[in-house]
Coordinates of C-alpha atoms in Angstrom, one line a residue:
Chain A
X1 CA 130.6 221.6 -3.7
X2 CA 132.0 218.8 -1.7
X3 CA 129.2 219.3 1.3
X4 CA 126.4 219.2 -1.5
X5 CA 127.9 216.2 -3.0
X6 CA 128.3 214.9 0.8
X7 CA 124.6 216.0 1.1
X8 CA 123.3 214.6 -1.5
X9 CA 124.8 211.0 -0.8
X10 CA 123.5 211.0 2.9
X11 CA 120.5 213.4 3.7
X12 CA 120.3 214.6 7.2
X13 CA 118.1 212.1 8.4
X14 CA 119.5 209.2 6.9
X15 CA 123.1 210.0 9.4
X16 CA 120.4 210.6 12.3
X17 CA 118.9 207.3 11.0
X18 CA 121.5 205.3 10.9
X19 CA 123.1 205.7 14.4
X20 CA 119.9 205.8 16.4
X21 CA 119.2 202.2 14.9
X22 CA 122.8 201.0 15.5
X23 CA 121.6 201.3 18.7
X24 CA 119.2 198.7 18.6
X25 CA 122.3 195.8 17.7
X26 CA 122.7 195.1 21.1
X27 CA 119.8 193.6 21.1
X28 CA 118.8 193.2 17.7
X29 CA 122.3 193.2 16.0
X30 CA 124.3 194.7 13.1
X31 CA 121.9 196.0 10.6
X32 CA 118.9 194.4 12.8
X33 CA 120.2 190.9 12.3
X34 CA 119.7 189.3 15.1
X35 CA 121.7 186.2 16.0
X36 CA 120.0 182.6 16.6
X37 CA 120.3 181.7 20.4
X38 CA 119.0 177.8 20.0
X39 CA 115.1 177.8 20.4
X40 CA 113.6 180.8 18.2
X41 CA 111.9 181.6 21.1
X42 CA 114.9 182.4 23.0
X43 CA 116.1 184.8 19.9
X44 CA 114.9 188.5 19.7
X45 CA 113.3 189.9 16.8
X46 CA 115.2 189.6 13.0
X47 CA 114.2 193.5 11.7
X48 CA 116.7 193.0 8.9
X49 CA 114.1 192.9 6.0
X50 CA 110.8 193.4 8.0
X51 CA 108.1 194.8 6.5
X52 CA 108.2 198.4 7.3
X53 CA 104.0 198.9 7.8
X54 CA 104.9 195.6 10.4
X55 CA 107.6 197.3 12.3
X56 CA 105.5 200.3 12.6
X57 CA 102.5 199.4 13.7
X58 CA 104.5 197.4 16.1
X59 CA 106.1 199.7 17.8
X60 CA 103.5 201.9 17.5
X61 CA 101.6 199.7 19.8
X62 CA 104.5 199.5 22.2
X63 CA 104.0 203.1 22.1
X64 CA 101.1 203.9 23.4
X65 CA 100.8 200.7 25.5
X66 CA 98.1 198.5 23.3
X67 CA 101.0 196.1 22.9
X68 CA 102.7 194.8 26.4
X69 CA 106.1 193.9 26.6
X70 CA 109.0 193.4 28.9
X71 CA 111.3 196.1 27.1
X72 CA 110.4 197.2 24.3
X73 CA 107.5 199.7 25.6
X74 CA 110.6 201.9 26.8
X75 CA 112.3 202.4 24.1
X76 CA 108.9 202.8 21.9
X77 CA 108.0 205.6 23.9
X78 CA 111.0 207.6 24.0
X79 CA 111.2 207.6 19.9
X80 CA 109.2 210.0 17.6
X81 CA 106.7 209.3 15.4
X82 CA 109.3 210.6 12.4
X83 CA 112.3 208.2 14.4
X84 CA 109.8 205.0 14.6
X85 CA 108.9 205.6 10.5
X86 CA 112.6 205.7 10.1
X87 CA 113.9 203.4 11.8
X88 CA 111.3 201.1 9.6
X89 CA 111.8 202.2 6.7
X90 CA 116.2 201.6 7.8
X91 CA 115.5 198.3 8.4
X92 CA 113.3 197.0 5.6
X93 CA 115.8 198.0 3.6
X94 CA 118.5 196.1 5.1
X95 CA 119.6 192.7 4.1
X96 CA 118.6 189.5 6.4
X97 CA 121.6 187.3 6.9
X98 CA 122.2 184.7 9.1
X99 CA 123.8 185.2 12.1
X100 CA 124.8 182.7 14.6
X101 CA 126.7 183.2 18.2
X102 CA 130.0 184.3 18.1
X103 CA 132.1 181.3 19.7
X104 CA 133.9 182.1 23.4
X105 CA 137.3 180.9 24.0
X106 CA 139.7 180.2 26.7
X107 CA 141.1 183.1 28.3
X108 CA 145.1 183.1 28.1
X109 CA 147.2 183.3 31.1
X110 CA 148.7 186.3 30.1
X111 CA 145.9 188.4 30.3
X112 CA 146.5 191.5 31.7
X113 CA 143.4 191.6 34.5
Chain B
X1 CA 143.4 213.9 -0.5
X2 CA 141.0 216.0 -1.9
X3 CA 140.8 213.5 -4.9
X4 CA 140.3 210.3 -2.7
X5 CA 137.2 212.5 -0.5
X6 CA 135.4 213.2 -3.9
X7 CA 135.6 209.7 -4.8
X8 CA 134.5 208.6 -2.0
X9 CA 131.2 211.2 -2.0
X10 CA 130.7 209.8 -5.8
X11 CA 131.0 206.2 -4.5
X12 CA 128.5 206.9 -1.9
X13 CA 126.5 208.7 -4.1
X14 CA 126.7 206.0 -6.7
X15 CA 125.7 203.5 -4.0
X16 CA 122.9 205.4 -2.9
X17 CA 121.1 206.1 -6.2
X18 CA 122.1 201.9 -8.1
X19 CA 121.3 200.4 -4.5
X20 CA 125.1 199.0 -4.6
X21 CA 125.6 196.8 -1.5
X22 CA 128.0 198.2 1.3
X23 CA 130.1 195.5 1.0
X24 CA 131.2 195.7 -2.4
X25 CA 131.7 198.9 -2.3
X26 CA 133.6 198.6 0.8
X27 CA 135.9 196.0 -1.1
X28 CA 136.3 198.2 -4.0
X29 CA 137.4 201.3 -2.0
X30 CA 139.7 198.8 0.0
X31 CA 140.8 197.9 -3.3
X32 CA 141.4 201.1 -5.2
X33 CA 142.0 204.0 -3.1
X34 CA 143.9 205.5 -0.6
X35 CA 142.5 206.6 2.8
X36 CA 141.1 209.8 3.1
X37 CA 142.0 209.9 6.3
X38 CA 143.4 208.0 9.4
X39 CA 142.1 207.2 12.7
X40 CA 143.7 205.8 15.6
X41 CA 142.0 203.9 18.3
X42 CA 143.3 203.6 21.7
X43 CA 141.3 200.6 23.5
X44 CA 140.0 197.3 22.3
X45 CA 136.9 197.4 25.1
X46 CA 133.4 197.6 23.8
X47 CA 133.9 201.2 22.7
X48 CA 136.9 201.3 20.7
X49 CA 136.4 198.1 19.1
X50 CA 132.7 199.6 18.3
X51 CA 134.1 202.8 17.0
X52 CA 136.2 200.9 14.3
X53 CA 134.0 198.6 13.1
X54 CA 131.5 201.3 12.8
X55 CA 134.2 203.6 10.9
X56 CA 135.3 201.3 8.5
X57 CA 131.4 200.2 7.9
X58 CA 130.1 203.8 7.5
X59 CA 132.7 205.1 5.6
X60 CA 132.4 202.4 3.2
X61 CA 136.5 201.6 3.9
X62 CA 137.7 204.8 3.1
X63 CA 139.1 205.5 6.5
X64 CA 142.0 203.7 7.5
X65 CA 141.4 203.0 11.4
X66 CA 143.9 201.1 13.6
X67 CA 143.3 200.1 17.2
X68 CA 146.1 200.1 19.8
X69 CA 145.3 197.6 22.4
X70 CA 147.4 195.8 24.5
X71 CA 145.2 192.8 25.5
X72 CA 144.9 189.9 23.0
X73 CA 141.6 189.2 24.2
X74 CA 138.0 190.8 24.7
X75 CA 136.7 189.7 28.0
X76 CA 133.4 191.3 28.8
X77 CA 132.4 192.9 31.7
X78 CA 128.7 192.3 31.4
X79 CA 128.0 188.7 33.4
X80 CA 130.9 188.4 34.4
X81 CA 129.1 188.2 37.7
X82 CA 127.0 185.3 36.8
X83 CA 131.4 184.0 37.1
X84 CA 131.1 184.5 40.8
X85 CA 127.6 182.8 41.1
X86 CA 128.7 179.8 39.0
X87 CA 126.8 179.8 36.1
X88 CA 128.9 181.2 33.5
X89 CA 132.9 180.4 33.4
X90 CA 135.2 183.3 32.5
X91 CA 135.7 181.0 29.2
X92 CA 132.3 182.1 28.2
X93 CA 132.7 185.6 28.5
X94 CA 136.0 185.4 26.4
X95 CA 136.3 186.3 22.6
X96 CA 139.5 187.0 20.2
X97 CA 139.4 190.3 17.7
X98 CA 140.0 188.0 14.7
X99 CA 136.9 188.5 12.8
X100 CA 136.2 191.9 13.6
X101 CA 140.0 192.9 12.1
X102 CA 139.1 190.7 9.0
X103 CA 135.8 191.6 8.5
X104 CA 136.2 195.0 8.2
X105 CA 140.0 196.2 7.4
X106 CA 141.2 197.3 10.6
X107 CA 144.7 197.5 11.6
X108 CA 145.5 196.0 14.6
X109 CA 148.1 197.0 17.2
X110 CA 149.1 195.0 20.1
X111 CA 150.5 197.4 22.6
X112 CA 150.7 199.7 25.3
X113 CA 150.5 203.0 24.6
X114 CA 152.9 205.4 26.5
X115 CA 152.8 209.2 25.4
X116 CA 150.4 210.7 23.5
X117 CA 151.1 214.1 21.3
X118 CA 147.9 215.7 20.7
X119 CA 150.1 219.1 19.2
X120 CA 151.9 216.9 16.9
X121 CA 148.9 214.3 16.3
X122 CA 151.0 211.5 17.2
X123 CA 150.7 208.4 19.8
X124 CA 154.1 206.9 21.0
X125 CA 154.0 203.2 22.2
X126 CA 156.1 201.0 23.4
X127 CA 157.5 199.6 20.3
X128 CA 157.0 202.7 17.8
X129 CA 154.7 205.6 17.2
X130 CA 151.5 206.7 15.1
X131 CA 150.5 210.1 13.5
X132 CA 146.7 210.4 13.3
X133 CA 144.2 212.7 11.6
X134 CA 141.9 211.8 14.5
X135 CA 142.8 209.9 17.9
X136 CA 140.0 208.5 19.8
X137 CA 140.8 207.6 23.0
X138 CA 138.5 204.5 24.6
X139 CA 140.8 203.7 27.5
X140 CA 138.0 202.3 29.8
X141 CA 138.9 202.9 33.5
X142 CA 141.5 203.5 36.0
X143 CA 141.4 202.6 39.6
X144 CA 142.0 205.6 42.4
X145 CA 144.5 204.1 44.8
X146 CA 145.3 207.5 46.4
X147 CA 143.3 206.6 49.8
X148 CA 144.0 202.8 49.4
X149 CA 147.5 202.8 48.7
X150 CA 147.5 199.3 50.5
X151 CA 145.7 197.6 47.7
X152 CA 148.0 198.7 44.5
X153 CA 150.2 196.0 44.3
X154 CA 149.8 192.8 42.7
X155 CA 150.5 190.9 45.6
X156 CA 147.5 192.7 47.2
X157 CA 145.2 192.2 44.6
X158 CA 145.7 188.9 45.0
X159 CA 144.7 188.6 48.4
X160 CA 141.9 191.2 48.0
X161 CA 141.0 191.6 44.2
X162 CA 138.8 193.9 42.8
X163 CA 137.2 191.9 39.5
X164 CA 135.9 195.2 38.1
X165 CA 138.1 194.3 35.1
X166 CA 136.7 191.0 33.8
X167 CA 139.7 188.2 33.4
X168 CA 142.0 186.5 35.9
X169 CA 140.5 188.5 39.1
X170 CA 137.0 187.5 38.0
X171 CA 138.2 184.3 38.4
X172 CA 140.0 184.5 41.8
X173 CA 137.5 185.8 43.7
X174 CA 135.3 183.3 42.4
X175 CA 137.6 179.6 43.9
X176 CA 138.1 182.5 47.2
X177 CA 134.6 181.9 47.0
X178 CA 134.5 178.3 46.4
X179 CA 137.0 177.5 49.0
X180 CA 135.2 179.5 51.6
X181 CA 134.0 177.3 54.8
X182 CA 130.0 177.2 55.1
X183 CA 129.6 180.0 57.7
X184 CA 131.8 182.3 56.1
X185 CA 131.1 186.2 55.4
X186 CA 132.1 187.6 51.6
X187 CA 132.5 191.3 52.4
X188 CA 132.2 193.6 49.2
X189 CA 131.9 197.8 48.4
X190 CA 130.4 199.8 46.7
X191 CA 132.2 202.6 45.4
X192 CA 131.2 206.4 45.7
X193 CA 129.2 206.9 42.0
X194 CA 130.5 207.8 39.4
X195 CA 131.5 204.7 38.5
X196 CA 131.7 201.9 36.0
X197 CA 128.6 199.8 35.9
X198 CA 126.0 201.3 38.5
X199 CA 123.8 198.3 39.4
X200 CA 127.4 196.2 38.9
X201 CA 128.3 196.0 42.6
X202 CA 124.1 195.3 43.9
X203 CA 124.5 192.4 40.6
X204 CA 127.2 191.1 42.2
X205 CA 125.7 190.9 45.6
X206 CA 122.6 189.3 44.4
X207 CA 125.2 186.9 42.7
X208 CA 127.0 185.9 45.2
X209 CA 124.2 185.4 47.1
X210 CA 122.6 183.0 45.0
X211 CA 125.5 180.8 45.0
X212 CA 125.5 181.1 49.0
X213 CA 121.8 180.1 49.4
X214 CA 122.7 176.8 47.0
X215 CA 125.8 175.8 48.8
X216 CA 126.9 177.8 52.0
X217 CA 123.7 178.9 53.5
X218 CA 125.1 179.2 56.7
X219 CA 127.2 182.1 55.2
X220 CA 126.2 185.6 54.3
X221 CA 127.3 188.4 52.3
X222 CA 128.3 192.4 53.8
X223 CA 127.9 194.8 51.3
X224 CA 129.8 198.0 52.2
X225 CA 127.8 200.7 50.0
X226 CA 130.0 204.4 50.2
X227 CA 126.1 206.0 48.3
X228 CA 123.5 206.5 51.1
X229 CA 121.2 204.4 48.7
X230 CA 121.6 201.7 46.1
X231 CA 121.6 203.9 43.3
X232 CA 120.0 201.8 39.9
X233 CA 117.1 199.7 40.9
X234 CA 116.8 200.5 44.0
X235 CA 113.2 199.4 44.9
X236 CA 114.1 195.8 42.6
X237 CA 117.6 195.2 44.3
X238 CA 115.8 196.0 47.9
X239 CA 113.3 193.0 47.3
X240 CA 115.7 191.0 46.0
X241 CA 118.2 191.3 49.0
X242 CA 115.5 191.1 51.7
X243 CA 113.2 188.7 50.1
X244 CA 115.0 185.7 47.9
X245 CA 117.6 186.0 50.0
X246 CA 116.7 187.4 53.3
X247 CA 119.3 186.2 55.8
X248 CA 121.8 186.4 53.3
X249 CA 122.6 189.8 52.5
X250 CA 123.5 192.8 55.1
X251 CA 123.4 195.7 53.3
X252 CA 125.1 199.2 55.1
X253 CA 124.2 202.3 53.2
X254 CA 127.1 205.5 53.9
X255 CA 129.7 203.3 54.8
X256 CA 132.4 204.6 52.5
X257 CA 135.9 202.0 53.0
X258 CA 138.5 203.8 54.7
X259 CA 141.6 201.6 54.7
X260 CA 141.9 197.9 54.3
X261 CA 144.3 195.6 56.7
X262 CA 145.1 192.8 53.3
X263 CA 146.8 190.1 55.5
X264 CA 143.9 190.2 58.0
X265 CA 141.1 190.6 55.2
X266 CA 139.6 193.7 58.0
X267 CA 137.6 196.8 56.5
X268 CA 137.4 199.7 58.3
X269 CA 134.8 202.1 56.9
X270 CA 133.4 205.4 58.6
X271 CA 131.0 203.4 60.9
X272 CA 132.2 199.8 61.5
X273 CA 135.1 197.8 61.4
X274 CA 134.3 194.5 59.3
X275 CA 136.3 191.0 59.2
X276 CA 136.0 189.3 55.8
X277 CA 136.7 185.9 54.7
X278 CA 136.6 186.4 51.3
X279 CA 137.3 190.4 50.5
X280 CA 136.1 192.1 47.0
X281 CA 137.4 196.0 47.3
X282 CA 136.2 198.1 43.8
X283 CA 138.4 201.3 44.3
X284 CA 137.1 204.6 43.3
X285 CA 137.7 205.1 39.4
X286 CA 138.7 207.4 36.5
X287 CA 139.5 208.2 33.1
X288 CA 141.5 205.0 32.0
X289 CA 145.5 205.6 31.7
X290 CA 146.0 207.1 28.1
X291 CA 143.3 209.7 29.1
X292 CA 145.4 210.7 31.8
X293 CA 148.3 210.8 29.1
X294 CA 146.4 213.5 27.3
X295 CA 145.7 215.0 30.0
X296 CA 141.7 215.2 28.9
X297 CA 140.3 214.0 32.4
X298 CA 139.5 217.5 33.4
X299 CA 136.3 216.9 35.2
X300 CA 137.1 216.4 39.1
X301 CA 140.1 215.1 37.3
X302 CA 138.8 211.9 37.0
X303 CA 136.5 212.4 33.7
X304 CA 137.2 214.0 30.4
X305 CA 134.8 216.4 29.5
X306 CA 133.4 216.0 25.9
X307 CA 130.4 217.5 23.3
X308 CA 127.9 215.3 23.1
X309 CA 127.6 215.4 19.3
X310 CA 130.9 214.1 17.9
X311 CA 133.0 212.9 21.5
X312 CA 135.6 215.2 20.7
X313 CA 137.2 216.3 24.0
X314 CA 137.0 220.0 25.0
X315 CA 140.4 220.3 25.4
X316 CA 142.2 218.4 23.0
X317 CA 141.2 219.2 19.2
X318 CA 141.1 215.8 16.8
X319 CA 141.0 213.8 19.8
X320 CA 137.7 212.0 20.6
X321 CA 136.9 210.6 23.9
X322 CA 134.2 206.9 24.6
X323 CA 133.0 205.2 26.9
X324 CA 132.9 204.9 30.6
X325 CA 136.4 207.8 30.7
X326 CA 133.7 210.1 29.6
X327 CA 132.1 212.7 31.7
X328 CA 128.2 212.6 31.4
X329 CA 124.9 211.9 33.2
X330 CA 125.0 209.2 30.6
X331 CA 125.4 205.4 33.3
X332 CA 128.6 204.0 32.7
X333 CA 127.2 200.7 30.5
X334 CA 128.8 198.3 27.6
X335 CA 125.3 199.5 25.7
X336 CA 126.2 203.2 26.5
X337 CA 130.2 202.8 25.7
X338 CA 128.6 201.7 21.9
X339 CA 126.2 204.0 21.6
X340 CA 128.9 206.3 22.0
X341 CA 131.3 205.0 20.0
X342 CA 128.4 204.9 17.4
X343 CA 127.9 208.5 17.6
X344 CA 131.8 209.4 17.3
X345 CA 131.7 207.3 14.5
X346 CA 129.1 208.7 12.7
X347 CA 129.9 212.2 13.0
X348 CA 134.0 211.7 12.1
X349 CA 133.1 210.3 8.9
X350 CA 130.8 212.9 8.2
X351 CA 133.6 215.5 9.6
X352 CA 136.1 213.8 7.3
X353 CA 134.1 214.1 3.8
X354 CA 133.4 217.5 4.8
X355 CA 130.2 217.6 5.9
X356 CA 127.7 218.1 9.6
X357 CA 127.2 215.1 12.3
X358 CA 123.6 214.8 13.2
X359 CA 122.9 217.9 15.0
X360 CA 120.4 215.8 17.2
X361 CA 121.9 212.2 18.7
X362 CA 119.5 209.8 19.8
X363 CA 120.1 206.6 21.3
X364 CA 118.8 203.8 23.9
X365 CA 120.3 202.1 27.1
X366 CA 119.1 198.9 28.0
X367 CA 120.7 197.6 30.9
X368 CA 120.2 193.6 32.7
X369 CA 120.9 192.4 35.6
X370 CA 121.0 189.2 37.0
X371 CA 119.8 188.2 40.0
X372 CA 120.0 184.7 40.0
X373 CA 121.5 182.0 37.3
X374 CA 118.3 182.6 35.8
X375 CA 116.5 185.6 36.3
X376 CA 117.2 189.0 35.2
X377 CA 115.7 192.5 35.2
X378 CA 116.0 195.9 33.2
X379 CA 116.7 199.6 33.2
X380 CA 115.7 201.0 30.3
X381 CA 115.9 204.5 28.9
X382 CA 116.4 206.2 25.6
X383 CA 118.3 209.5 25.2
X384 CA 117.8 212.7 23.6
X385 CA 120.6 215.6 22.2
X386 CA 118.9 218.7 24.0
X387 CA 120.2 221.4 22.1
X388 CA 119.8 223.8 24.7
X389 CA 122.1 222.2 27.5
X390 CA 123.9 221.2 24.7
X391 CA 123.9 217.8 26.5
X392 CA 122.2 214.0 26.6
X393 CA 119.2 214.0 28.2
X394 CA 116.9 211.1 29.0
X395 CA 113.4 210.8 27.2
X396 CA 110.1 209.6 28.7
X397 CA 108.9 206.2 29.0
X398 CA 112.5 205.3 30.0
X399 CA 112.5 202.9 33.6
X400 CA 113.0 199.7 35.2
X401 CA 111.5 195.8 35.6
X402 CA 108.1 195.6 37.9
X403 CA 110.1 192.3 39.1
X404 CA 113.0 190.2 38.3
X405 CA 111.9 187.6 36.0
X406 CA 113.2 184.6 33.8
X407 CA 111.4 186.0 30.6
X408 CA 114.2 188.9 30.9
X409 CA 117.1 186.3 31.8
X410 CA 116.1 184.6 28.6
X411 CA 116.5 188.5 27.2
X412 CA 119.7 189.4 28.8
X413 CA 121.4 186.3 27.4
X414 CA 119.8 187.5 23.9
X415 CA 121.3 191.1 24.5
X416 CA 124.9 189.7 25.5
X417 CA 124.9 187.5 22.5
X418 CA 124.1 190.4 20.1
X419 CA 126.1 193.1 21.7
X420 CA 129.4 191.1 21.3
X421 CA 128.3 190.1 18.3
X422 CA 127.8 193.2 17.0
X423 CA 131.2 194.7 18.6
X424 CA 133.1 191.7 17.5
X425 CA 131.9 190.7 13.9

């Protein structure tokens, strides 16, 4: 009773889902909010909130190399039509926030390295 | 137990079907329950500090997770390089843990860890222990001193450091470097692979060059590779060697160090006997301490052995095992250590409210290096569960940069922002 509950809360797809797009944080962060870096162009992609028919046809394009890019056409092409659907429909749903640069500091002397 | 794991279904449940945000939710199980279970976290490095956050987010709070780390700070690996080229300081490499622990509810634990119990689920440190339902261990690496006994100590590393741990070393190679006369020959290795980081040590060549051809260009770099090829981006780091900076860099494939002389800064390797000014040694590496602890490093004892669709070691039952300790044809990256961590994640709190991990992990690598203070270039690859080999395997498409270019250094700087971002936050 406690796996269909589990079940019923996250299907399958949504655990597959939900890892295979906290992948893309490191470039896209948490939850596909992007942080700022100064000029926009400098910034990658916010997907938090993105249209889902957008991110698609996007990476569709990546996909089968219409669209040319520098990274992105790597990634596209390793992911399944089912995985690219899902990952849009993951981060349409998902809440844009902003997100600026976490701040560096000065490393202590007692650091162990 | 069993009445906290129900809630927690019907909380996610409730969640999924009124659209209830994480966050409250998270709050409200912070609030009003207890656990349903603990986790302990050995490591603060980009995979254990991923594999809390990650914990505490997916399982909406309802895992208690506490991280044993002894360093107060997160220095990242990734550019630490661009430290010995001179256009980053170790400063901006350096972050604290504080809004990561607040954020999300994890417990934090300054210290060393010093026995681990994996029969009686327990961790012993050095001031107290910890029973956990589940241990992961992120412990990072360990450096092989067995055939370099010469470079152990302190006072060696000093004289000869290795930097493959961002912080203080970084740092003293880098003013070794600065106070080197024009003329002068930095003398670096390449260790045997596996280890952490592949394109790391050709990075920090290409780095170190750069800084030469701007200030000592009389000088030149030796880079002492044990491989018989450079063994991630080979064709890119080729170009970049002999064409931006021909002159600079000698590169010696199969020349595997064989003892060092510290006082006299003298390599001997199987072919050649090298004089150094400045002398960067990365020792051969393994499974970080606490691995060893548990005795999990199995694998040519240096790597622990793990299955690919929860990290739980295949010796050690509750114990989970991320990041570069981890035996796999998986490169030894930051990205990697997270998507790891993101997988272990995933899968305990699916373990702990009784139900399957995804049966089919997939996740991407996307790897930059710098070749200048500027310019960067990419592997790229993603990675597929094959159920059959019951291991990672990588999909097609995957592959690296035509050339080095400042479009992708502008990327790379976008990538470290978000990935410490997203460990760190």
């Amino acid at each position: 009773m406690i796996v269909c509950a589990a079940e019923t809360a996250l299907t399958v797809s949504n655990v597959h889902i939900r890892s295979l797009a906290a992948s893309c944080a490191a470039c896209h962060g948490t939850q596909g909010n992007a942080v700022s870096i100064g000029k926009v162009t400098d910034s990658t992609a916010v997907l938090a909130g993105a249209s889902k028919a957008d991110i698609i046809s996007k990476l569709q394009a990546f996909k089968s190399g219409e669209r040319s890019a520098t990274v992105m056409h790597r990634h596209a092409k390793g992911l399944s039509i089912d995985e690219i659907t899902g990952l849009a429909e993951y981060f349409s749903q998902q809440v844009p926030r902003a997100s600026a640069i976490l701040t560096s500091q000065k490393l202590r002397v007692d650091h162990a390295n | 137990m069993q009445t906290n794991r129900r809630d927690f279904i019907k909380m996610a449940a409730l969640a999924a079907a009124t659209g209830m945000s994480t966050w409250a939710l998270t709050s409200f199980a912070r609030a009003s329950k207890l656990p349903i279970g603990r986790v302990v976290i050995v490591g603060g490095g980009y995979a254990g500090a991923t594999a809390a956050k990650y914990l505490r987010m997916w399982s909406l709070g309802s895992i208690e997770v506490i991280v044993v780390e002894p360093n107060r700070q997160f220095v990242s690996c990734p550019l630490s390089n661009l430290v010995l080229g001179g256009s980053k300081s170790i400063n901006d490499l350096t972050f604290d843990y504080q809004l990561l622990k607040a954020n999300h509810g994890i417990q934090w634990v300054q210290d060393q860890v010093t026995a681990i119990d994996v029969s009686a689920k327990k961790i012993q440190m050095q001031r107290g222990e910890l029973s956990y339902d589940r241990l992961i261990i992120a412990p990072g690496i360990d450096f092989i001193y067995d055939n370099l006994p010469m470079l152990q100590s302190e006072e060696a590393q000093k004289q000869v450091p290795h930097a493959w741990k961002a912080g203080w070393q970084t740092v003293n190679l880098r003013k070794q470097l600065e106070a080197m006369p024009d003329g002068g020959v930095f003398v670096m290795n390449v260790p045997a692979a596996p280890y952490r980081c592949p394109p790391g040590p050709y990075e920090r060549a290409a780095q170190v060059a750069y800084y030469l051809k701007g200030h000592k260009p009389k000088s030149k770099v030796i880079v002492l590779d044990a491989n018989a090829e450079i063994i991630s981006k080979k064709g890119l780091f080729t170009k970049v060697f002999n064409d931006m900076y021909a002159g600079l860099v000698d590169y010696r494939p199969n020349n595997a160090v064989v003892a060092v002389d510290v006082a006299g800064k003298t390599v001997t390797t199987e072919f050649d006997v090298v004089r150094a000014d400045v002398l960067n040694i990365i020792p051969p590496q393994r499974a970080g301490k606490p691995a060893q602890m548990a005795q999990l490093n199995n694998i040519d004892k240096r790597w622990c052995e793990v299955g690919f669709l929860t990290y739980e070691s295949k010796l050690a039952t509750n114990v989970h095992v991320i990041g570069d300790a981890v035996s796999a044809a998986l490169p030894k990256s930051a990205h990697m250590a997270t998507n790891q961590a993101k997988i272990c994640a995933n899968a305990i709190v699916q373990l702990m409210v009784g139900a399957n991990p995804d049966p089919a992990p997939v996740f991407a690598n996307t790897c930059y290096s710098y070749v200048s203070d500027k310019s960067a270039m990419h592997v790229a690859n993603v990675y597929r569960y094959d159920a059959a080999k019951k291991i990672m395997v990588s999909a097609e498409g995957g592959g690296v940069s035509s050339a080095p270019s400042e479009q992708e250094g502008v990327y790379a700087g976008a990538w470290a922002n978000n990935i410490w971002s997203d460990v760190l936050t």
